[in-house]
């Protein structure tokens, strides 16, 4: 993230870091998606057999036969735990498809979103796939002031999503834009793209004399609970998650999406900067998954086809 917040099939949950995209919203997503085709970091579409790709895997990954994936399983429909407590959703299914291309078993390591990059840098897993937006701060490892706080990470971009405002059904406060949040309280998951958007909006609202209060939570479920009870007027979430929550919770009677997608950009698979070998293999494996048709099948299953990328891109975010 963008990242996080949303409803699990069995419980309330915040969206993160997209979902049934309407035609109008699809245009914005696809416009951003075109960047995936032209970014200077894009990978060439070449014919790489599964055996060739497996041969290019880092020795440690190949020897283990396992691709460890850090993910915050609390962000349906992108990633969540199903009724059997197994990883489910868009990201786990794409990860599994990539793993099959590489002849690797995929192991999901459930980790809270704000700890995913620290865990990656500590080599607790090989990669992060968790509705995480590819942006400059994450790539450069800087905070909002530009101070270096970590080595940064590389991304293999695989999906396009924007931020939406999720409000109570009927939108009692008439919230339709970020400026409409001024003078109100909002709730969202910490460590997400949405948290950065909210932080910038605090400054904008301050200039109007209508301060914006932001409540940050560890999970999107907690943020949604604030909106449900009226303690917050909105939750900022990735559109897929926001749409999923609005459609599923209380049969669509509790929440609604109050805006089109804001600031659409790519989700990326995060890897450490020194792990270029695995990064490049993953990009080529993802291209194969896309060309095989399996990628489109996964997105269609979760009604997020409008966010499809046409090919993998390395570090294509804004």
CSV table of C-alpha atoms in Angstrom, one decimal:
chain,number,residue,atom,x,y,z
A,1,UNK,CA,0.0,0.0,0.0
A,2,UNK,CA,-1.1,0.4,0.2
A,3,UNK,CA,-2.1,-1.7,2.2
A,4,UNK,CA,-4.3,-2.9,4.4
A,5,UNK,CA,-7.8,-3.5,5.7
A,6,UNK,CA,-10.8,-5.6,5.1
A,7,UNK,CA,-13.4,-8.3,5.9
A,8,UNK,CA,-12.6,-11.9,6.1
A,9,UNK,CA,-15.3,-14.2,4.9
A,10,UNK,CA,-16.1,-14.9,8.6
A,11,UNK,CA,-15.2,-11.6,10.2
A,12,UNK,CA,-14.9,-7.9,9.8
A,13,UNK,CA,-11.7,-6.8,8.4
A,14,UNK,CA,-10.1,-3.7,6.8
A,15,UNK,CA,-8.9,-3.2,3.3
A,16,UNK,CA,-5.3,-2.6,2.3
A,17,UNK,CA,-3.7,-2.3,0.7
A,18,UNK,CA,-9.0,-3.6,-4.9
A,19,UNK,CA,-12.3,-5.8,-5.8
A,20,UNK,CA,-15.3,-5.6,-8.2
A,21,UNK,CA,-14.2,-2.6,-10.2
A,22,UNK,CA,-16.8,-0.5,-12.0
A,23,UNK,CA,-16.2,0.6,-15.6
A,24,UNK,CA,-15.4,4.1,-14.6
A,25,UNK,CA,-13.0,3.0,-11.9
A,26,UNK,CA,-11.5,0.5,-14.3
A,27,UNK,CA,-10.4,3.3,-16.5
A,28,UNK,CA,-8.3,4.9,-13.8
A,29,UNK,CA,-6.8,1.5,-12.9
A,30,UNK,CA,-6.0,0.6,-16.4
A,31,UNK,CA,-4.5,4.0,-17.1
A,32,UNK,CA,-2.1,3.4,-14.3
A,33,UNK,CA,-1.7,-0.2,-15.5
A,34,UNK,CA,-0.4,1.1,-18.8
A,35,UNK,CA,2.7,2.3,-16.9
A,36,UNK,CA,3.4,-1.3,-16.2
A,37,UNK,CA,4.0,-1.8,-19.9
A,38,UNK,CA,6.2,1.2,-20.4
A,39,UNK,CA,8.2,1.6,-17.2
A,40,UNK,CA,11.9,1.5,-17.8
A,41,UNK,CA,12.2,-1.3,-15.3
A,42,UNK,CA,9.8,-3.6,-17.2
A,43,UNK,CA,10.9,-7.1,-17.9
A,44,UNK,CA,11.1,-8.3,-21.5
A,45,UNK,CA,8.6,-11.0,-22.4
A,46,UNK,CA,10.8,-13.9,-23.4
A,47,UNK,CA,10.2,-17.6,-23.7
A,48,UNK,CA,11.7,-19.1,-20.5
A,49,UNK,CA,10.9,-22.7,-19.9
A,50,UNK,CA,10.1,-23.8,-16.3
A,51,UNK,CA,13.4,-25.8,-16.2
A,52,UNK,CA,15.4,-22.7,-17.3
A,53,UNK,CA,13.8,-20.6,-14.6
A,54,UNK,CA,14.3,-23.2,-11.9
A,55,UNK,CA,18.0,-23.3,-13.0
A,56,UNK,CA,18.2,-19.5,-12.3
A,57,UNK,CA,16.9,-19.7,-8.7
A,58,UNK,CA,19.3,-18.8,-5.9
A,59,UNK,CA,21.0,-21.9,-4.6
A,60,UNK,CA,19.5,-21.6,-1.1
A,61,UNK,CA,15.9,-21.4,-2.4
A,62,UNK,CA,16.5,-24.2,-4.9
A,63,UNK,CA,18.0,-26.4,-2.2
A,64,UNK,CA,15.1,-25.7,0.2
A,65,UNK,CA,12.4,-26.3,-2.4
A,66,UNK,CA,10.3,-23.7,-0.6
A,67,UNK,CA,9.4,-20.1,-1.4
A,68,UNK,CA,8.7,-18.4,1.9
A,69,UNK,CA,6.2,-15.5,1.5
A,70,UNK,CA,5.5,-12.9,4.2
A,71,UNK,CA,1.9,-11.8,4.1
A,72,UNK,CA,-0.6,-10.1,6.5
A,73,UNK,CA,-3.5,-12.5,6.2
A,74,UNK,CA,-6.1,-10.0,7.3
A,75,UNK,CA,-7.1,-8.2,4.0
A,76,UNK,CA,-9.8,-10.0,2.1
A,77,UNK,CA,-10.1,-10.5,-0.8
A,78,UNK,CA,-6.4,-9.9,-1.4
A,79,UNK,CA,-5.2,-12.2,1.4
A,80,UNK,CA,-6.9,-13.7,4.4
A,81,UNK,CA,-7.5,-16.9,6.3
A,82,UNK,CA,-10.3,-19.1,5.2
A,83,UNK,CA,-12.6,-21.1,7.5
A,84,UNK,CA,-9.9,-23.7,7.8
A,85,UNK,CA,-7.3,-21.1,8.8
A,86,UNK,CA,-5.5,-21.6,5.5
A,87,UNK,CA,-4.2,-18.7,3.4
A,88,UNK,CA,-6.7,-17.7,0.7
A,89,UNK,CA,-7.3,-14.8,-1.7
A,90,UNK,CA,-5.7,-13.1,-4.7
A,91,UNK,CA,-2.1,-12.9,-3.5
A,92,UNK,CA,-1.8,-16.5,-2.1
A,93,UNK,CA,-3.3,-17.9,-5.4
A,94,UNK,CA,-0.9,-15.9,-7.6
A,95,UNK,CA,2.0,-16.9,-5.3
A,96,UNK,CA,1.0,-20.6,-5.7
A,97,UNK,CA,0.9,-20.2,-9.5
A,98,UNK,CA,4.4,-18.7,-9.5
A,99,UNK,CA,5.6,-21.5,-7.2
A,100,UNK,CA,4.3,-24.1,-9.6
A,101,UNK,CA,6.2,-22.4,-12.5
A,102,UNK,CA,9.3,-22.7,-10.4
A,103,UNK,CA,8.7,-26.1,-9.0
A,104,UNK,CA,8.6,-24.7,-5.4
A,105,UNK,CA,6.3,-25.2,-2.5
A,106,UNK,CA,4.9,-21.9,-1.3
A,107,UNK,CA,4.9,-21.3,2.5
A,108,UNK,CA,2.9,-18.3,3.7
A,109,UNK,CA,4.3,-16.6,6.9
A,110,UNK,CA,1.5,-14.6,8.5
A,111,UNK,CA,3.0,-11.3,9.7
A,112,UNK,CA,1.4,-8.0,10.7
A,113,UNK,CA,1.7,-5.5,7.8
A,114,UNK,CA,4.0,-3.0,9.5
A,115,UNK,CA,6.5,-5.8,10.3
A,116,UNK,CA,6.6,-7.3,6.8
A,117,UNK,CA,9.5,-5.2,5.5
A,118,UNK,CA,11.6,-5.5,8.7
A,119,UNK,CA,11.0,-9.3,8.6
A,120,UNK,CA,12.1,-9.4,4.9
A,121,UNK,CA,15.3,-7.5,5.7
A,122,UNK,CA,15.9,-9.9,8.6
A,123,UNK,CA,15.6,-12.8,6.1
A,124,UNK,CA,12.6,-14.3,7.8
A,125,UNK,CA,11.1,-15.0,4.4
A,126,UNK,CA,12.2,-14.7,0.8
A,127,UNK,CA,9.7,-12.2,-0.4
A,128,UNK,CA,6.6,-10.2,0.7
A,129,UNK,CA,3.3,-10.4,-1.1
A,130,UNK,CA,0.6,-8.6,0.8
A,131,UNK,CA,-1.2,-5.9,-1.2
A,132,UNK,CA,1.9,-3.8,-0.8
A,133,UNK,CA,2.1,-0.7,-2.9
A,134,UNK,CA,5.4,-0.2,-4.8
A,135,UNK,CA,6.4,3.4,-4.0
A,136,UNK,CA,9.6,5.4,-3.9
A,137,UNK,CA,9.7,5.5,-0.1
A,138,UNK,CA,9.7,1.7,0.3
A,139,UNK,CA,12.2,1.3,-2.6
A,140,UNK,CA,14.6,3.9,-1.1
A,141,UNK,CA,13.9,3.0,2.6
A,142,UNK,CA,13.1,6.6,3.6
A,143,UNK,CA,10.5,8.1,5.9
A,144,UNK,CA,8.1,11.0,5.1
A,145,UNK,CA,10.9,13.5,5.8
A,146,UNK,CA,13.3,11.8,3.4
A,147,UNK,CA,15.5,10.3,6.1
A,148,UNK,CA,17.0,6.9,5.4
A,149,UNK,CA,15.6,4.4,7.8
A,150,UNK,CA,16.3,1.1,6.0
A,151,UNK,CA,18.2,-0.2,2.9
A,152,UNK,CA,14.9,-0.2,1.0
A,153,UNK,CA,13.5,-3.0,-1.1
A,154,UNK,CA,12.9,-3.9,-4.8
A,155,UNK,CA,9.5,-4.8,-6.2
A,156,UNK,CA,8.1,-7.0,-8.9
A,157,UNK,CA,4.8,-5.3,-9.8
A,158,UNK,CA,1.8,-7.5,-10.5
A,159,UNK,CA,-1.5,-5.6,-10.0
A,160,UNK,CA,-3.0,-2.1,-10.0
A,161,UNK,CA,-5.1,-0.6,-7.2
A,162,UNK,CA,-6.1,2.7,-5.9
A,163,UNK,CA,-7.5,4.0,-2.5
A,164,UNK,CA,-11.2,4.3,-1.8
A,165,UNK,CA,-13.2,5.8,1.1
A,166,UNK,CA,-15.4,3.3,3.0
A,167,UNK,CA,-18.2,4.9,5.0
A,168,UNK,CA,-21.4,3.8,6.8
A,169,UNK,CA,-24.2,2.8,4.5
A,170,UNK,CA,-26.1,5.8,3.2
A,171,UNK,CA,-23.0,8.0,3.7
A,172,UNK,CA,-24.6,10.1,6.5
A,173,UNK,CA,-21.7,12.6,6.5
A,174,UNK,CA,-21.7,13.1,2.8
A,175,UNK,CA,-18.1,12.1,2.4
A,176,UNK,CA,-17.0,11.9,-1.3
A,177,UNK,CA,-13.4,13.2,-1.3
A,178,UNK,CA,-10.4,13.6,0.9
A,179,UNK,CA,-11.3,17.3,1.5
A,180,UNK,CA,-14.7,16.1,2.9
A,181,UNK,CA,-12.8,14.4,5.7
A,182,UNK,CA,-11.7,17.7,7.2
A,183,UNK,CA,-13.2,18.4,10.6
A,184,UNK,CA,-13.8,14.6,11.1
A,185,UNK,CA,-12.2,11.5,12.5
A,186,UNK,CA,-11.1,8.7,10.2
A,187,UNK,CA,-9.7,5.2,11.0
A,188,UNK,CA,-7.2,3.1,9.1
A,189,UNK,CA,-4.5,0.5,9.4
A,190,UNK,CA,-1.1,1.8,10.3
A,191,UNK,CA,1.9,1.3,8.0
A,192,UNK,CA,-0.2,1.5,4.9
A,193,UNK,CA,-0.2,3.7,1.8
A,194,UNK,CA,-3.5,5.0,3.2
A,195,UNK,CA,-1.8,6.1,6.4
A,196,UNK,CA,0.6,8.2,4.3
A,197,UNK,CA,-2.3,9.7,2.3
A,198,UNK,CA,-4.1,10.5,5.6
A,199,UNK,CA,-0.9,12.1,7.0
A,200,UNK,CA,-0.7,14.5,4.0
A,201,UNK,CA,-4.4,15.3,4.4
A,202,UNK,CA,-3.9,16.3,8.0
A,203,UNK,CA,-1.8,19.2,6.7
A,204,UNK,CA,-4.3,20.1,4.0
A,205,UNK,CA,-7.2,20.1,6.5
A,206,UNK,CA,-5.1,22.1,9.0
A,207,UNK,CA,-5.0,25.0,6.5
A,208,UNK,CA,-8.8,25.1,6.4
A,209,UNK,CA,-9.2,25.4,10.1
A,210,UNK,CA,-11.0,22.0,10.2
A,211,UNK,CA,-8.5,19.6,11.7
A,212,UNK,CA,-8.5,15.9,10.6
A,213,UNK,CA,-8.1,13.3,13.4
A,214,UNK,CA,-6.6,10.0,12.3
A,215,UNK,CA,-6.9,6.9,14.4
A,216,UNK,CA,-4.4,4.2,13.5
A,217,UNK,CA,-4.9,0.5,14.2
A,218,UNK,CA,-3.0,-2.8,13.8
A,219,UNK,CA,-5.7,-4.3,11.6
A,220,UNK,CA,-8.3,-3.0,9.3
A,221,UNK,CA,-11.0,-4.9,11.2
A,222,UNK,CA,-10.4,-2.6,14.1
A,223,UNK,CA,-10.6,0.5,11.8
A,224,UNK,CA,-13.8,-0.8,10.3
A,225,UNK,CA,-15.3,-1.2,13.7
A,226,UNK,CA,-14.7,2.5,14.4
A,227,UNK,CA,-16.7,3.4,11.2
A,228,UNK,CA,-19.4,0.9,12.1
A,229,UNK,CA,-20.0,2.5,15.5
A,230,UNK,CA,-19.7,6.1,14.2
A,231,UNK,CA,-16.5,6.9,16.0
A,232,UNK,CA,-15.0,7.5,12.6
A,233,UNK,CA,-16.6,8.8,9.4
A,234,UNK,CA,-14.5,6.7,7.0
A,235,UNK,CA,-11.8,4.1,6.6
A,236,UNK,CA,-9.3,4.5,3.8
A,237,UNK,CA,-8.7,1.2,2.0
A,238,UNK,CA,-7.5,-0.3,-1.2
A,239,UNK,CA,-10.5,-0.3,-3.6
A,240,UNK,CA,-10.7,-4.1,-4.0
A,241,UNK,CA,-10.8,-4.5,-0.2
A,242,UNK,CA,-13.3,-1.6,0.2
A,243,UNK,CA,-15.6,-3.0,-2.4
A,244,UNK,CA,-15.4,-6.5,-0.9
A,245,UNK,CA,-16.2,-5.2,2.5
A,246,UNK,CA,-19.1,-3.1,1.2
A,247,UNK,CA,-20.6,-6.1,-0.6
A,248,UNK,CA,-20.1,-8.8,2.0
A,249,UNK,CA,-20.6,-7.2,5.4
A,250,UNK,CA,-24.2,-7.6,6.6
A,251,UNK,CA,-25.3,-8.4,3.0
A,252,UNK,CA,-24.1,-5.0,1.9
A,253,UNK,CA,-26.2,-3.1,4.5
A,254,UNK,CA,-23.4,-1.7,6.7
A,255,UNK,CA,-20.8,0.0,4.5
A,256,UNK,CA,-20.5,1.6,1.1
A,257,UNK,CA,-17.7,2.9,-1.1
A,258,UNK,CA,-17.9,6.7,-1.2
A,259,UNK,CA,-15.3,7.5,-3.8
A,260,UNK,CA,-13.7,6.4,-7.0
A,261,UNK,CA,-10.2,5.1,-6.9
A,262,UNK,CA,-7.7,7.7,-5.6
A,263,UNK,CA,-4.0,7.6,-6.7
A,264,UNK,CA,-4.0,4.2,-8.4
A,265,UNK,CA,-0.7,2.5,-8.5
A,266,UNK,CA,0.9,-1.0,-8.5
A,267,UNK,CA,1.0,-3.7,-5.9
A,268,UNK,CA,4.5,-5.3,-5.8
A,269,UNK,CA,6.2,-8.4,-4.6
A,270,UNK,CA,8.9,-7.0,-2.3
A,271,UNK,CA,12.4,-8.5,-2.1
A,272,UNK,CA,15.7,-7.3,-0.6
A,273,UNK,CA,17.8,-5.3,-2.9
A,274,UNK,CA,20.7,-7.8,-2.9
A,275,UNK,CA,18.3,-10.6,-4.0
A,276,UNK,CA,18.3,-9.6,-7.7
A,277,UNK,CA,18.6,-13.2,-8.8
A,278,UNK,CA,15.3,-14.2,-7.2
A,279,UNK,CA,13.7,-10.9,-8.2
A,280,UNK,CA,14.4,-11.4,-11.9
A,281,UNK,CA,13.3,-15.1,-11.8
A,282,UNK,CA,10.0,-14.1,-10.1
A,283,UNK,CA,9.4,-11.5,-12.8
A,284,UNK,CA,9.8,-14.0,-15.6
A,285,UNK,CA,7.7,-16.6,-13.8
A,286,UNK,CA,5.0,-14.1,-13.3
A,287,UNK,CA,5.1,-13.3,-17.0
A,288,UNK,CA,4.6,-17.0,-17.7
A,289,UNK,CA,1.6,-17.2,-15.3
A,290,UNK,CA,0.1,-14.1,-17.0
A,291,UNK,CA,0.6,-15.6,-20.5
A,292,UNK,CA,-0.8,-19.0,-19.5
A,293,UNK,CA,-4.2,-17.5,-18.6
A,294,UNK,CA,-4.0,-18.6,-15.0
A,295,UNK,CA,-3.5,-15.0,-13.8
A,296,UNK,CA,-6.7,-13.8,-15.5
A,297,UNK,CA,-8.6,-16.8,-14.0
A,298,UNK,CA,-7.5,-15.9,-10.5
A,299,UNK,CA,-8.5,-12.2,-10.9
A,300,UNK,CA,-11.8,-13.2,-12.4
A,301,UNK,CA,-12.6,-15.5,-9.5
A,302,UNK,CA,-12.2,-12.5,-7.1
A,303,UNK,CA,-13.8,-9.9,-9.5
A,304,UNK,CA,-10.7,-7.8,-9.8
A,305,UNK,CA,-9.9,-8.2,-13.5
A,306,UNK,CA,-9.8,-4.4,-14.1
A,307,UNK,CA,-6.7,-4.2,-12.0
A,308,UNK,CA,-4.8,-6.7,-14.2
A,309,UNK,CA,-1.2,-6.0,-15.3
A,310,UNK,CA,-0.2,-7.1,-18.8
A,311,UNK,CA,3.3,-8.1,-17.7
A,312,UNK,CA,5.6,-8.0,-14.7
A,313,UNK,CA,7.6,-4.8,-14.0
A,314,UNK,CA,10.5,-4.3,-11.7
A,315,UNK,CA,10.2,-1.1,-9.6
A,316,UNK,CA,7.5,0.5,-11.8
A,317,UNK,CA,5.8,2.4,-9.0
A,318,UNK,CA,5.6,6.1,-8.5
